[in-house]
């Protein structure tokens, strides 16, 4: 049985740009190597936005040394980056951007969602890259809901959408640099499910809504994250109410992590070089002709 290392409540909501009211549920600053290869997770919403003709979101900004994974539950998010890639994702869809050697991107509510307004809910996860891959070519994966397999849990306990890695016989569509699992889990009240997780993987469970009990020991409630030890196999999760969870596991990257703003590297010197490269325009440019 895995040891529970801690249960963390999300801090107060803060804004990223003017489109994303987020709570940070996972952070290398707080949990360190216990969450490797993951660096950070922001949970945006649930929030309701009024209709507008303005662009809500975050204008162009750089990233280097890691990947961003954006999962939409409600609303729509539009992405553009300096590789020329981009797209719009809605409920159930995922955008996976590899910053690696350096990229510029921007994220906004889609024009359609801005015009109509409505409920908005998403998460953005940062996934670290090993030192050898931080100089890789930037890339982009647009993973639509229909491309993401869903597995029904035994005894009607709920379902698991496999975004990355594997669950039972299903494999997620995301291409990853290191072995990780990202599972979008829904559980039915008063039901329980056992999730098999390889020994040696770090393991984090984020409760986005509802309340669950982990291995019959600890209750984890809405906007809380439980971090478990690397060894001990799988876990059993009992739903005290209908629950929406995000389960993350992966082989840790046992290398130094130095994070500064939008850069995640191995040394302070590499952070300084990333800043110089950005200022020198080495991350490319977003094609202004493609902007609405």
Backbone as a ProteinNet text record, in pm:
[ID]
protein_1_A
[PRIMARY]
XXXXXXXXXXXXXXXXXXXXXXXXXXXXXXXXXXXXXXXXXXXXXXXXXXXXXXXXXXXXXXXXXXXXXXXXXXXXXXXXXXXXXXXXXXXXXXXXXXXXXXXXXXXXXXXXXXXXXXXXXXXXXXXXXXXXXXXXXXXXXXXXXXXXXXXXXXXXXXXXXXXXXXXXXXXXXXXXXXXXXXXXXXXXXXXXXXXXXXXXXXXXXXXXXXXXXXXXXXXXXXXXXXXXXXXXXXXXXXXXXXXXXXXXXXXXXXXXXXXXXXXXXXXXXXXXXXXXXXXXXXXXXXXXXXXX
[TERTIARY]
83.8	0	87.3	54.5	134.1	112.5	219.8	211.3	153	63.4	11.2	109.9	171.3	274.5	215.3	96.3	34.4	-93.2	-180.6	-302.8	-296.7	-308.7	-288.8	-417.1	-457.4	-572.6	-525	-600	-561.8	-572.1	-476.8	-484.5	-594.5	-609	-711.1	-687.8	-798.3	-794.3	-718.5	-642.3	-579.1	-597.8	-578.7	-604.5	-475.6	-485.5	-382	-439.4	-380	-443.4	-579.6	-672.1	-808.6	-909.6	-858.8	-950.3	-947.8	-850.1	-831	-819.4	-929.5	-924.7	-882.7	-758.3	-701.1	-669.2	-667.2	-612.7	-500.2	-385.5	-271.3	-282.9	-304.6	-327.8	-206	-105.1	16.8	131.5	242	350.7	483.5	582.3	717	768.1	729.8	773.9	729.9	610.2	556.9	587.1	579	589.1	717.5	795	927.3	928.9	1027	1048.4	934.3	846.8	735.2	634.9	640	545.3	614.3	747.1	819.8	761.6	745.4	797.6	705.8	604.9	513.6	567.2	539.5	593.1	484.5	368.5	264.1	131	21.8	-111.9	-199.2	-256.7	-353.8	-493	-588.8	-727.8	-805.9	-855.3	-928.2	-1078.2	-1144.2	-1288.6	-1323.1	-1449.6	-1556.6	-1591.5	-1617.7	-1651.7	-1752.3	-1827.5	-1923.2	-1884.3	-1871.2	-1831.9	-1949.3	-1963.8	-2065.9	-2018.2	-2109.8	-2069.9	-1987.4	-1894.3	-1810.7	-1757.9	-1718.3	-1650.4	-1498.5	-1453.7	-1310.3	-1246	-1114.3	-1039.5	-997.8	-1043.9	-1009	-904	-795.7	-694.1	-558.2	-455.8	-316.7	-250.1	-193.5	-123.5	6.7	78.5	196.3	302	358.1	458.7	543.7	663.8	754.6	742.2	791	814.5	938.5	1005.6	1122.5	1146	1179	1226.6	1122.7	996.9	892.1	776.2	663.4	544	423.3	326.4	200.4	89	1.2	-112.8	-239.3	-324.8	-447.4	-566.9	-644.7	-762.3	-885.7	-978.5	-1099.4	-1216.3	-1288.5	-1410.9	-1535	-1531.4	-1639.9	-1579	-1646.2	-1595.6	-1507.7	-1436.3	-1345.9	-1219.2	-1105.1	-975.8	-911.6	-858.3	-789.2	-639.7	-557.9	-411.4	-345.4	-238.5	-150.9	-8.1	87.5	225.7	320.2	447.5	547.5	593.7	545.6	573.2	473.8	370.2	263.2	146.2	158.9	51	-54.6	-169.9	-276.4	-406.2	-504.2	-634.6	-725.3	-848.8	-949	-995.9	-1001.9	-1049.7	-1167.7	-1259.3	-1377.7	-1385.4	-1502.3	-1516.5	-1465.7	-1377.4	-1320.6	-1193	-1159	-1039.9	-917	-799.6	-672.3	-574.3	-504.7	-392.9	-263.5	-167.5	-39.9	70.6	132.6	236.2	371.8	467.2	604.3	686.1	723.5	803.9	948.9	1004.7	1140.1	1240.1	1298.2	1406.1	1359.7	1229.1	1177.9	1064.9	958.8	840.3	771.2	700.6	607.4	466.9	374.3	235.4	142	14.4	-90.9	-212.4	-291.8	-411.4	-524.5	-636.3	-753.9	-878.5	-986	-1116.3	-1139.4	-1205.3	-1233.6	-1328.3	-1322.6	-1416.6	-1562.3	-1593.6	-1732.4	-1773.8	-1688.3	-1722.8	-1730.9	-1638.9	-1642.9	-1774.9	-1822.9	-1948.5	-2069.2	-2071.4	-2188.6	-2177.6	-2052	-2031.9	-2075.3	-2068.4	-2112.1	-2014.9	-2033.9	-1951.1	-1814.5	-1711.5	-1574.9	-1502.5	-1433.7	-1358.3	-1249.1	-1127	-1015.1	-902.2	-805.8	-681.1	-565.4	-455.4	-330.8	-221.6	-159.4	-54.8	77.9	185	320.1	393.4	449.6	523.1	670.2	758	900.5	956.9	1067.6	1143.7	1280.6	1335.2	1471.3	1571	1686.1	1788.1	1817.2	1824.2	1859.7	1754.1	1632.3	1523.1	1484.2	1547.5	1510.7	1549.5	1637.5	1676	1601.3	1499.5	1424.1	1344.4	1301.9	1221.7	1084.8	1034.8	899.3	794.8	682.8	577.6	441.3	339.9	200.5	117.4	35	-59.3	-199.4	-291.6	-431.6	-509.3	-546.6	-609.8	-759	-839	-983.2	-1049.3	-1163.2	-1236.3	-1256.2	-1290.5	-1316.2	-1193.3	-1074.2	-948.9	-902.3	-968.1	-923.8	-1009.2	-949.5	-1029.2	-1083.6	-1199.8	-1265.9	-1290.2	-1256.1	-1270.4	-1372.6	-1475.5	-1574	-1513.5	-1529.7	-1478.8	-1572.3	-1519.1	-1597.2	-1708.5	-1817.7	-1932	-1997.9	-1989.7	-2056.8	-1999.5	-1869.1	-1807.8	-1778.3	-1778.5	-1749.6	-1670.1	-1582.3	-1503.4	-1370.1	-1277	-1145.6	-1119.4	-1093.5	-1046.7	-894.2	-832.5	-687	-626.4	-576.4	-517.6	-374.6	-299	-161	-134	-41.8	-8.6	-112.2	-132.8	-225.2	-310.2	-428.4	-515.2	-583.6	-562.7	-608.3	-557.8	-645	-597.6	-595.1	-637.6	-646.2	-515.8	-480	-361.7	-403.8	-352.5	-383.5	-313	-367.1	-309.8	-188.1	-160.4	-51.2	84.8	171.9	311.6	389.6	463.9	535	683.1	767.2	910.8	950.9	876.8	902.5	771.4	776.4	653.5	566.3	447.8	352.6	212.4	125.6	-17.5	-94.2	-187.6	-281.7	-421.1	-495	-628.1	-732.6	-833	-950.2	-1054.1	-1077.9	-1157.1	-1288.4	-1397.5	-1527.6	-1574.9	-1612	-1658.9	-1802.2	-1875.8	-2015.8	-2025.2	-2110.8	-2128	-2147.1	-2079.5	-2086.9	-2025.3	-1953.4	-1882	-1732.2	-1656.7	-1511.4	-1443.4	-1321.3	-1243.9	-1098.6	-1034	-890.6	-816.7	-722	-643.5	-502.7	-459.6	-325.1	-223.4	-122.4	-16.9	117.2	207.6	335.8	416.9	479.4	576.6	684.8	730.7	832.1	777.3	648.6	585.1	548.8	570.6	506.9	356.9	276.5	130.9	64.3	-17.7	-95	-239.8	-332	-474.6	-533.8	-589.4	-653.8	-804.8	-873.8	-1019.8	-1072.9	-1129.6	-1183.6	-1325.2	-1399.7	-1531.6	-1565.9	-1648.8	-1688.9	-1594.6	-1604.2	-1525.5	-1498.3	-1372.3	-1334.7	-1252.5	-1244.4	-1158	-1051.6	-925.6	-812	-773.6	-779.1	-739.7	-804.9	-927.2	-1001	-943.1	-848.5	-775.8	-808.2	-793.6	-801.4	-906.2	-983.3	-1082.6	-1016.6	-1038.4	-986.6	-1105.5	-1114.5	-1233.8	-1203.9	-1308.7	-1298.8	-1185.2	-1108.9	-995.2	-882.4	-872.2	-759.7	-682.2	-553.4	-464.3	-398.6	-396.5	-325.1	-202.1	-86.7	39.8	76.5	109.6	141.6	285.8	337.9	475.7	492.3	619.9	649.5	625.6	626.7	615.6	487.6	438.7	320.4	208.5	233.3	133.3	17.9	-100	-218	-287.8	-397.2	-476.3	-624.5	-699.2	-844.8	-907.1	-996.6	-1063.1	-1212.5	-1267.4	-1411.5	-1475.7	-1581.5	-1648.2	-1754.1	-1737.9	-1839.9	-1952.4	-1925.8	-2025.3	-1979.3	-2062.6	-2013	-1887.8	-1783.2	-1654.2	-1586.8	-1516.7	-1434.4	-1290	-1202.2	-1064.3	-970.3	-849.6	-740.5	-629.6	-590	-488.4	-363.5	-249.6	-123.5	-20.5	47.1	158.1	266.7	391.2	499.2	631.7	723.1	859.6	927.2	976.8	1036.5	1162.7	1183.1	1307	1398.1	1492	1576.8	1695.7	1662.4	1760.1	1725.6	1821.2	1789.1	1681.9	1597.6	1493.9	1514.6	1533.9	1537.3	1429.3	1327	1213.8	1210.6	1193.3	1181.8	1080	962.6	857.4	823.7	835.5	796	906.7	1017.4	1131.1	1155.4	1179.1	1210.4	1335.4	1448.5	1576.2	1642.9	1772.8	1845.7	1940	1978.5	2071.5	2030.2	2079.9	2054.8	2114.3	2230.9	2293.4	2206.2	2140	2050.9	1928	1880.4	1769.1	1811.2	1930.2	1980.1	1994.9	2042.5	2057.9	1921.9	1823.2	1687.8	1632.9	1655.1	1608.8	1678.4	1808.7	1883.4	1835	1809.1	1760.8	1624.2	1537.2	1405.6	1421.1	1502.5	1521.4	1585.2	1661.6	1725.7	1634.7	1512	1416.7	1435.4	1508.1	1537.6	1420.8	1311.3	1194.8	1098.5	1135.1	1048.2	945.3	840.8	735.9	603.1	496.1	361.9	322.1	270.8	231.3	111.9	136.7	29.8	-82.4	-51.3	-155.1	-261.4	-227.5	-322.3	-409.5	-383	-463.2	-598.3	-705.8	-838.1	-846.4
-120.2	0	125.2	220.9	343.9	431.6	495.9	591.7	722.7	782.9	915.6	1018.9	1092.6	1188.9	1323	1352.9	1479.8	1504.4	1583	1629.9	1781.6	1840.2	1984.2	2048.4	2154.8	2232.8	2343.6	2365.1	2469.2	2606.3	2693	2829.4	2908.7	3033.3	3119.3	3136.1	3157	3174.9	3302.3	3293.8	3412.8	3409.1	3522.1	3531.5	3514.4	3437.9	3432.4	3503.5	3618.5	3704.2	3747.6	3768.1	3803.9	3696.8	3573.5	3468.3	3343.7	3333.8	3208.8	3231.5	3218.4	3227.4	3092.1	3082.6	2951.5	2934.4	2807.2	2764.4	2665.1	2683.6	2595.4	2473.8	2356.3	2234.7	2144.2	2174.7	2095.2	2190.2	2179.8	2274.3	2213.3	2220.4	2174.9	2254	2379.5	2462	2400.8	2340.6	2285.1	2136.1	2059.5	1913.9	1854.9	1934.1	1893.1	1762.9	1678.3	1553.9	1454.7	1475.5	1382.8	1386.4	1489.8	1496.4	1483.2	1468.5	1453.8	1335.8	1348	1451.1	1571.9	1586.4	1699.6	1819	1937.4	2059.9	2142.2	2153.1	2242.2	2204.8	2226.7	2214.1	2327	2403.2	2507.9	2461.1	2479	2443.9	2573.7	2595.3	2718.6	2695.1	2774	2760.2	2666.4	2616.1	2654.5	2803.1	2869.4	3011	3035	3141	3177.5	3314.1	3321.5	3444.6	3501.8	3632.8	3701.9	3715	3728.2	3749.5	3877.4	3874.5	3991.1	3987.5	4102	4107.9	4116.6	4126.7	4135.7	3997	3994.3	3869.2	3847.7	3739.5	3707.5	3597.1	3619.4	3515.6	3572.9	3512.5	3551.2	3570.5	3690.2	3718.7	3641.5	3662.9	3580	3592.5	3477.5	3467.6	3343.3	3337.7	3226.5	3110.3	2993.5	2877.8	2805.8	2736.2	2656	2547.1	2426.9	2321.2	2222.3	2235.6	2147.2	2144	2082.3	2073.6	2126.1	2183.9	2223.3	2134.7	2092	2007.6	2077.9	2116.4	2188.5	2097.3	2072.1	1984.4	2069.8	2070.7	2152.3	2064.8	2112.6	2046.2	2120.8	2253.8	2337.1	2461.1	2512.2	2628.8	2590.1	2688.7	2663.9	2747.3	2688.1	2755.6	2754.1	2869.3	2881.8	2901.9	2831.5	2834.4	2867.1	2948.7	2972.2	2978.1	2931.1	2937.2	2967.8	2984.3	3029.4	2919.5	2796.4	2692.6	2698.7	2783.5	2788.2	2699.1	2623.3	2534.4	2612.3	2551.9	2613.5	2539.6	2578.3	2515.8	2558.4	2513.4	2541.2	2410	2402.7	2282.2	2315	2219.1	2232.5	2119.5	2097.9	1998.1	1860.2	1805.7	1673.9	1674	1787.2	1795.2	1834.1	1807.8	1834.5	1896.2	2002.4	2057	2021.9	1968.2	1925.5	1998	2094.7	2175	2143.3	2109.3	2084.1	2210.7	2277.3	2398.6	2363.2	2265.7	2214.1	2327.8	2343.4	2439.7	2583.9	2606.4	2742.3	2770	2832.6	2859.2	2984.2	3053.8	3158.6	3107.2	3135.8	3098.7	3194.6	3180.4	3259.5	3170.8	3202.2	3124.9	3221.3	3202.4	3285.7	3199	3251.4	3192	3200.1	3100.9	3107	3223.5	3281.7	3390.3	3348.7	3224	3176.8	3176.9	3121.3	3117.6	3258	3346.5	3484.9	3551.8	3529.2	3592.6	3542.3	3411.8	3354.3	3358.3	3354.5	3342.6	3205.4	3185.3	3058.6	3003.8	2877.8	2812.6	2776.1	2792.3	2766.4	2687.3	2579.6	2496	2422	2430.7	2361.1	2343.7	2260.5	2253.1	2272	2326.1	2325.3	2263.9	2161.4	2084.3	2111.8	2128.6	2140.6	2009.4	1952	1825.7	1853	1814.8	1840.2	1751.4	1796.4	1717.5	1686.2	1567.6	1539.1	1630.1	1648.1	1738.9	1712.2	1586.1	1551.7	1594.3	1620.2	1656.5	1803.4	1879.7	2020.6	2101.3	2046.1	2112.9	2056.2	1973.1	1913.3	2019.9	1983.6	2073.9	2094.8	2218.1	2241.3	2168.5	2136.3	2064.1	2086	2030.4	2053.3	1931.1	1886.6	1777.2	1825.4	1809.1	1845.4	1715.3	1684.2	1556.8	1580.1	1538.3	1561.1	1453.3	1489.2	1399.9	1262.6	1259.6	1132.6	1046	1104.9	1030.4	971.2	1009.8	969.9	853	735.2	618.5	631.8	570.3	570.2	426.7	397	261.6	263.5	178.4	165.7	86	138.6	70.1	-42.6	-139.6	-255.3	-212.4	-287.7	-270.8	-133.8	-74.3	53.9	167.2	157.2	257.9	388.7	390.1	512.8	482.2	575	553.9	627.4	588.3	650.1	686.3	815.1	857.6	859.9	793.2	774.7	875.9	987.2	1092.5	1056.8	1004.4	962.2	835.2	753.8	629.5	522.5	435.2	325.5	299.2	242.4	194.7	69.3	-42.4	-173	-191	-216.6	-241.1	-114.6	-1.9	121.9	199.7	264.2	349.3	489.1	588.8	726.4	771.1	872.3	916	1006.4	1061.1	1157.5	1089.2	1156.3	1112.5	1181.5	1102.9	1158.7	1123.8	1205.2	1182.9	1081.3	1075.7	980.2	909.9	792.6	718.8	792.5	831.4	896.3	845.8	858.7	834.1	960.7	1000.1	1106.1	1049.6	1035.7	975.5	1075.9	1097.4	1177.7	1079.9	1084.4	981.3	1039.5	968.7	1002.4	883.3	908.8	803.2	829.8	720.4	725.7	712.6	792.1	792.6	651.4	625.3	500.3	381.8	408.6	303.8	320.7	214.6	223	158.3	202.3	148.8	136.5	30.4	11.7	45.8	138.1	182.3	127.1	47.6	-10.2	91.8	116.8	213	142.9	151.7	80	127.8	32.9	69.6	156.7	254.8	346.1	472.5	472.5	593.4	684.9	814.5	908.4	904.1	947.1	939.8	1056.9	1128.3	1240.6	1225.2	1253.1	1250.4	1385.7	1453.7	1583.1	1567.1	1613.1	1607.1	1742	1741.3	1864.5	1891.1	1784.7	1800.1	1672.1	1685.8	1571.4	1544.2	1423.6	1383	1233.8	1193	1052.2	1011.6	880.2	824.5	739	760.1	689.8	570.3	449.2	325.3	311	362.9	351.4	430.7	522.7	591	738.9	811.3	956.7	1007.5	1105.2	1169.3	1288.1	1297.4	1407.9	1475.1	1606.3	1679.6	1769.3	1834.4	1921.6	2022.9	2039.4	2132.4	2092.1	1962.4	1910.7	1809.1	1796.6	1702.8	1612.4	1483.2	1389.6	1340	1343.6	1296.4	1166.2	1063.7	933.8	895.4	798	753.5	680.6	660.3	598.4	447.9	385	239	197.8	79	27	-11.1	-2.2	-48.1	48.3	-9.3	70.7	123.4	194.4	250.2	221.9	219.3	206	338.8	387.9	516.1	491.2	533.3	520.1	657	665.8	793.5	815.5	922.2	957.6	1037.4	1091	1157.2	1137.2	1172.1	1172	1259.1	1211.7	1280.9	1287.6	1398.3	1418	1433.5	1345.9	1340.9	1351.4	1396.4	1384.5	1308.4	1196.4	1109.9	1115.8	1150.2	1164.3	1069.4	994.3	912.3	911.6	886.7	883.8	845.6	805.7	778.1	911.8	930.1	1059.5	1087.6	1215.3	1260.1	1307.1	1223.7	1254.3	1341.2	1464.6	1565.6	1695.5	1785.9	1915.4	1989.9	2061.5	2144.3	2288.2	2377.3	2520.7	2584.3	2637.3	2697.2	2846.2	2923.7	3068.1	3116.2	3157.4	3202.3	3095	3125.3	3030	2935.9	2930.4	2847	2741.9	2616.6	2507.9	2437.6	2458.8	2405.9	2329.2	2298.9	2222.9	2308.7	2425.8	2512.4	2658	2741.3	2885.4	2941.6	2891.9	2937.7	2911.9	2796.7	2764.5	2855.8	2893.6	2988.4	3122.8	3169.2	3296.6	3291.1	3178.3	3164.4	3162.4	3097.5	3096.3	3238.1	3319.9	3458.1	3536.1	3513.4	3581.2	3535.7	3405.7	3353.9	3412.3	3422	3482.5	3628.2	3702.9	3844.7	3864.5	3766.1	3774.1	3726.6	3686.8	3644.3	3503	3420.2	3284.5	3187.3	3231.5	3143.9	3159.8	3237.9	3257.1	3365.5	3365.2	3467.1	3406.8	3458.4	3418.8	3498.3	3429.9	3494.4	3585.5	3717.1	3812.7	3804.4	3759	3749.7	3645.6	3553.5	3450.5	3492.4	3610.5	3655	3705.5	3680.9	3729	3879.8
0	0	0	-82.2	-90.5	33.2	73.9	183.5	132.7	207.9	175.8	229.2	139.2	177.5	219	170.2	207.2	129.9	190	125.3	124.2	8.1	-10.2	-61.1	5.8	-39.3	-132.4	-239.8	-334.7	-268.4	-296.7	-241.5	-308.7	-266.6	-325.2	-475.1	-544	-688.6	-726.1	-835.4	-891.8	-1043.3	-1106.8	-1250.3	-1329.3	-1438	-1540.5	-1662.3	-1695.6	-1796.2	-1747.2	-1840.9	-1800.3	-1839.6	-1867.7	-1909.6	-1825.1	-1731.9	-1660.9	-1510.3	-1437	-1290.1	-1232.5	-1184.4	-1153.8	-1005.7	-966	-838.4	-868.2	-806.7	-830.5	-739.3	-799.8	-723.8	-714.4	-793.5	-793.8	-823.9	-750	-769.6	-726.7	-814	-776.4	-656.4	-646.5	-533.8	-400.6	-398.2	-273.8	-255.6	-364.3	-351.3	-408.7	-481.3	-527.5	-604.6	-571.9	-645.9	-629.6	-530.9	-509.4	-624.3	-710.1	-822.1	-957.4	-960	-1086.4	-1166.9	-1298.8	-1388.1	-1407	-1322.4	-1335.6	-1256.9	-1307.1	-1249.2	-1181.4	-1245.7	-1195.2	-1258.9	-1185.6	-1243.4	-1190.8	-1283.5	-1252	-1293.9	-1203.5	-1230.2	-1247.4	-1368.1	-1400.7	-1395.1	-1309.4	-1297.2	-1182.6	-1184.3	-1276.1	-1260.1	-1372.7	-1373.6	-1484.7	-1469.9	-1575.3	-1629.9	-1762.4	-1829.3	-1907.7	-1898.7	-1977.3	-2121.1	-2216.1	-2355.7	-2370.1	-2465.7	-2489.2	-2631.9	-2682.8	-2812.2	-2792.7	-2667.9	-2637.5	-2642	-2658.5	-2650.2	-2505.3	-2445.7	-2307.3	-2306.1	-2231.8	-2221.5	-2192.3	-2252.1	-2229.6	-2365.3	-2387.2	-2511.4	-2521.7	-2629.8	-2657.2	-2547.7	-2514.5	-2409.8	-2436.6	-2380.2	-2410.4	-2312.2	-2357.5	-2270.6	-2321.4	-2231	-2270.1	-2166.2	-2213.4	-2126	-2076.1	-2118.9	-2067.7	-2166.9	-2125	-2208.6	-2130.8	-2201.9	-2140.1	-2194.4	-2103.8	-2140.4	-2091.6	-2184.5	-2151.5	-2176.2	-2072	-2078.5	-2053.4	-2148.7	-2135.6	-2091.8	-1990	-1944.1	-1992.4	-1986.7	-2039.2	-2104.3	-2207.5	-2277.7	-2394.5	-2449.1	-2561	-2545.6	-2582.7	-2574.8	-2713.1	-2752	-2880.1	-2854.2	-2931.6	-2914.6	-3047.6	-3042.4	-3157.8	-3105.7	-3188.4	-3143.1	-3258.2	-3223.3	-3319.4	-3415	-3399.6	-3498.4	-3614	-3599.2	-3697.7	-3661.7	-3551.2	-3508.9	-3431.8	-3418.5	-3340.6	-3361.4	-3283.3	-3295.4	-3182.8	-3191.1	-3089	-3030.5	-2898.3	-2832.3	-2742	-2734.9	-2651.5	-2551.1	-2492.3	-2386.3	-2427.4	-2344.1	-2368.6	-2449.3	-2511.7	-2595.6	-2513.2	-2571.9	-2504.3	-2604.8	-2562.1	-2638.8	-2566.5	-2641.2	-2582.9	-2657.7	-2592.3	-2656.9	-2596.8	-2682.6	-2641	-2663.5	-2554.3	-2566.4	-2598	-2524.7	-2546.9	-2565.9	-2685.7	-2707.6	-2709.3	-2707.8	-2698.4	-2794.1	-2743.6	-2824	-2770.8	-2856.8	-2817.7	-2843.1	-2751.9	-2779.6	-2709.1	-2744.3	-2680.9	-2662.9	-2560.6	-2528.9	-2497.5	-2567.8	-2546.4	-2545.4	-2487	-2513.4	-2663.4	-2721.1	-2863.9	-2893	-3012.7	-3047	-3028.4	-3062.9	-3047.5	-2901.5	-2813.9	-2672	-2614.4	-2655.8	-2606.3	-2641.9	-2763.5	-2807.4	-2729.2	-2702.4	-2636	-2484	-2432.4	-2288.6	-2240.2	-2109.9	-2052.9	-1951.1	-1918.4	-1817.1	-1874.5	-1790.5	-1834.1	-1725.8	-1770	-1676.3	-1752.5	-1704.7	-1768.7	-1668.2	-1704.5	-1628.6	-1725.7	-1673.7	-1749.6	-1662.6	-1719.2	-1652.3	-1721.3	-1643	-1697	-1670.7	-1778.7	-1771.7	-1801.7	-1711.1	-1730.5	-1840.8	-1899.9	-1995.2	-1935.3	-1963.2	-1917.9	-1989.6	-1929.2	-1982.2	-2129.7	-2167.8	-2304.9	-2406.4	-2359.7	-2451.3	-2443.3	-2355.8	-2343.5	-2467.9	-2550.4	-2675.2	-2796.3	-2770.6	-2881.1	-2956.4	-3074.4	-3156.8	-3093.2	-3085.4	-3033.2	-3117.4	-3054.2	-3125.5	-3064.7	-3129.1	-3088.3	-3124	-3026.9	-3050.5	-3015.4	-3107.9	-3085.4	-3066.7	-2943	-2909.8	-2887.6	-2983	-2974.2	-2888.2	-2832.7	-2742.1	-2804.6	-2933.4	-3000.1	-3016.7	-2999.4	-3011.8	-2879.1	-2769.9	-2636.1	-2587.8	-2567.3	-2527.7	-2386.7	-2366	-2235.5	-2192.5	-2067.5	-2014.2	-1901.5	-1911.9	-1804.4	-1689.1	-1568	-1449.6	-1407.2	-1336.7	-1292.5	-1198	-1202.4	-1111.8	-1123.3	-1242.2	-1263.7	-1181.9	-1145.9	-1057.7	-1128.3	-1261.1	-1334.1	-1459.1	-1497.8	-1619	-1608.3	-1694.3	-1702.9	-1849	-1875.8	-2007.8	-2004.2	-2100.3	-2100	-2196.8	-2141.2	-2223.2	-2261.8	-2166.4	-2191.3	-2113.5	-2164.9	-2098.4	-2125.7	-2027.8	-2047.5	-1925.8	-1950.9	-1842	-1893.7	-1821	-1868.4	-2011.7	-2108.1	-2245.2	-2330.3	-2275.3	-2353	-2346.9	-2457.8	-2464.3	-2505.6	-2433.1	-2466.6	-2593.3	-2663.1	-2791.2	-2778.3	-2659.8	-2645.7	-2661.4	-2735	-2744.6	-2633.4	-2555.9	-2440.8	-2447.9	-2381.8	-2380.2	-2274.1	-2164.6	-2057.5	-2023.9	-1958.3	-1928.3	-1825.7	-1866.4	-1775.4	-1804.1	-1704.3	-1720.4	-1682.1	-1765.8	-1732.8	-1753.5	-1642.6	-1645.3	-1597.1	-1679.8	-1644.4	-1590.9	-1459.2	-1391.5	-1340.3	-1364.9	-1305.8	-1224	-1099.2	-1010.3	-966.4	-946.1	-905.9	-754.2	-696.8	-550.7	-495.1	-383	-308.4	-382.1	-489.2	-561	-536.6	-561	-545.8	-665.5	-690.1	-801.4	-758.4	-805.6	-782.7	-911.1	-900.6	-1015.2	-1000.5	-1097.2	-1093.3	-1142.9	-1060.8	-1093.5	-1073.7	-1170.5	-1157.5	-1037.5	-968.6	-864.6	-926.6	-849.6	-898.5	-959.1	-997.2	-1046.8	-929.8	-945.5	-854.5	-881.8	-783.6	-799.4	-728.7	-802.9	-749.4	-794.5	-703.6	-735.8	-700.2	-800.2	-779.2	-784.4	-681.4	-677.5	-727.6	-847.4	-904.7	-856	-830.2	-768.8	-694.6	-590.1	-511.4	-394.9	-340.8	-224.3	-234.2	-204.6	-215.3	-93.9	-73	31.6	-36.3	3	-56.4	30.3	-26.5	42.2	178.7	192.1	316.8	431.3	400.2	507.8	518.6	409.4	413.8	315.2	360	273	203.6	73.9	-6.4	-72.8	-52.8	-96	-216.2	-263.2	-379.6	-364.6	-473.3	-479.6	-385.3	-357.1	-281.1	-366.1	-335.1	-404	-301.2	-328.9	-243.3	-319.3	-251.8	-307.5	-236	-314.9	-257.6	-289.9	-215.5	-232.2	-365.6	-402.3	-531.3	-531.5	-417.6	-411	-339.4	-376	-309.4	-404	-534.3	-630.5	-648.8	-674.4	-705.2	-581.4	-606.2	-496.5	-521.2	-411.8	-419.7	-380.4	-463.8	-440.6	-427.1	-314.7	-288.1	-298.7	-376.8	-398.5	-291.1	-212.3	-113.3	-178.4	-298.4	-382.2	-525.6	-622.7	-759.2	-762.6	-829	-820.7	-957	-978.1	-1098	-1051.9	-1102	-1058.1	-1178.2	-1151.5	-1247	-1175.4	-1233.8	-1174.1	-1261	-1198.5	-1268.8	-1208.4	-1292	-1244	-1350.3	-1307.5	-1405	-1343.9	-1431.3	-1389.4	-1358.9	-1237.1	-1201.8	-1281.6	-1311.5	-1374.4	-1261.1	-1224.3	-1108.6	-1151.3	-1188	-1227.3	-1155.4	-1140.9	-1079.1	-1158.9	-1087.7	-1150.1	-1104.6	-1200.8	-1173.7	-1259.5	-1194	-1264.7	-1237.4	-1343.2	-1330.2	-1432	-1382.3	-1472.8	-1574.5	-1704.8	-1808.9	-1853	-1776.9	-1814.4	-1706.3	-1748.3	-1655.6	-1707.6	-1637.8	-1682.2	-1567.5	-1584	-1482.3	-1399.1	-1450.5	-1378.2	-1392.2	-1302.6	-1310.8	-1439.7	-1478.6	-1601.7	-1723.5	-1724.8	-1837.4	-1837.5	-1720	-1712.3	-1771.8	-1734.1	-1785.9	-1937.8	-1989	-2133.8	-2203	-2140	-2197.8	-2208.8	-2107.1	-2110.3	-2222	-2237.8	-2344.3	-2481.8	-2497	-2625.1	-2660.3	-2561	-2584	-2626.1	-2553.7	-2585.6	-2723.3	-2768.2	-2899.8	-3012.3	-2979	-3081.1	-3131.1	-3055	-3101.7	-3085.9	-3023.6	-3009.2	-3126.3	-3227.4	-3341.6	-3316.1	-3399.7	-3389.3	-3429.9	-3373.9	-3412.8	-3536	-3636.7	-3761.2	-3736.6	-3738.4	-3709.8	-3812	-3933.3	-4036.3	-4000.8	-3909.1	-3870.2	-3753.3	-3697.4	-3584.2	-3632.2	-3554.1	-3593.8	-3586.8
[MASK]
++++++++++++++++++++++++++++++++++++++++++++++++++++++++++++++++++++++++++++++++++++++++++++++++++++++++++++++++++++++++++++++++++++++++++++++++++++++++++++++++++++++++++++++++++++++++++++++++++++++++++++++++++++++++++++++++++++++++++++++++++++++++++++++++++++++++++++++++++++++++++++++++++++

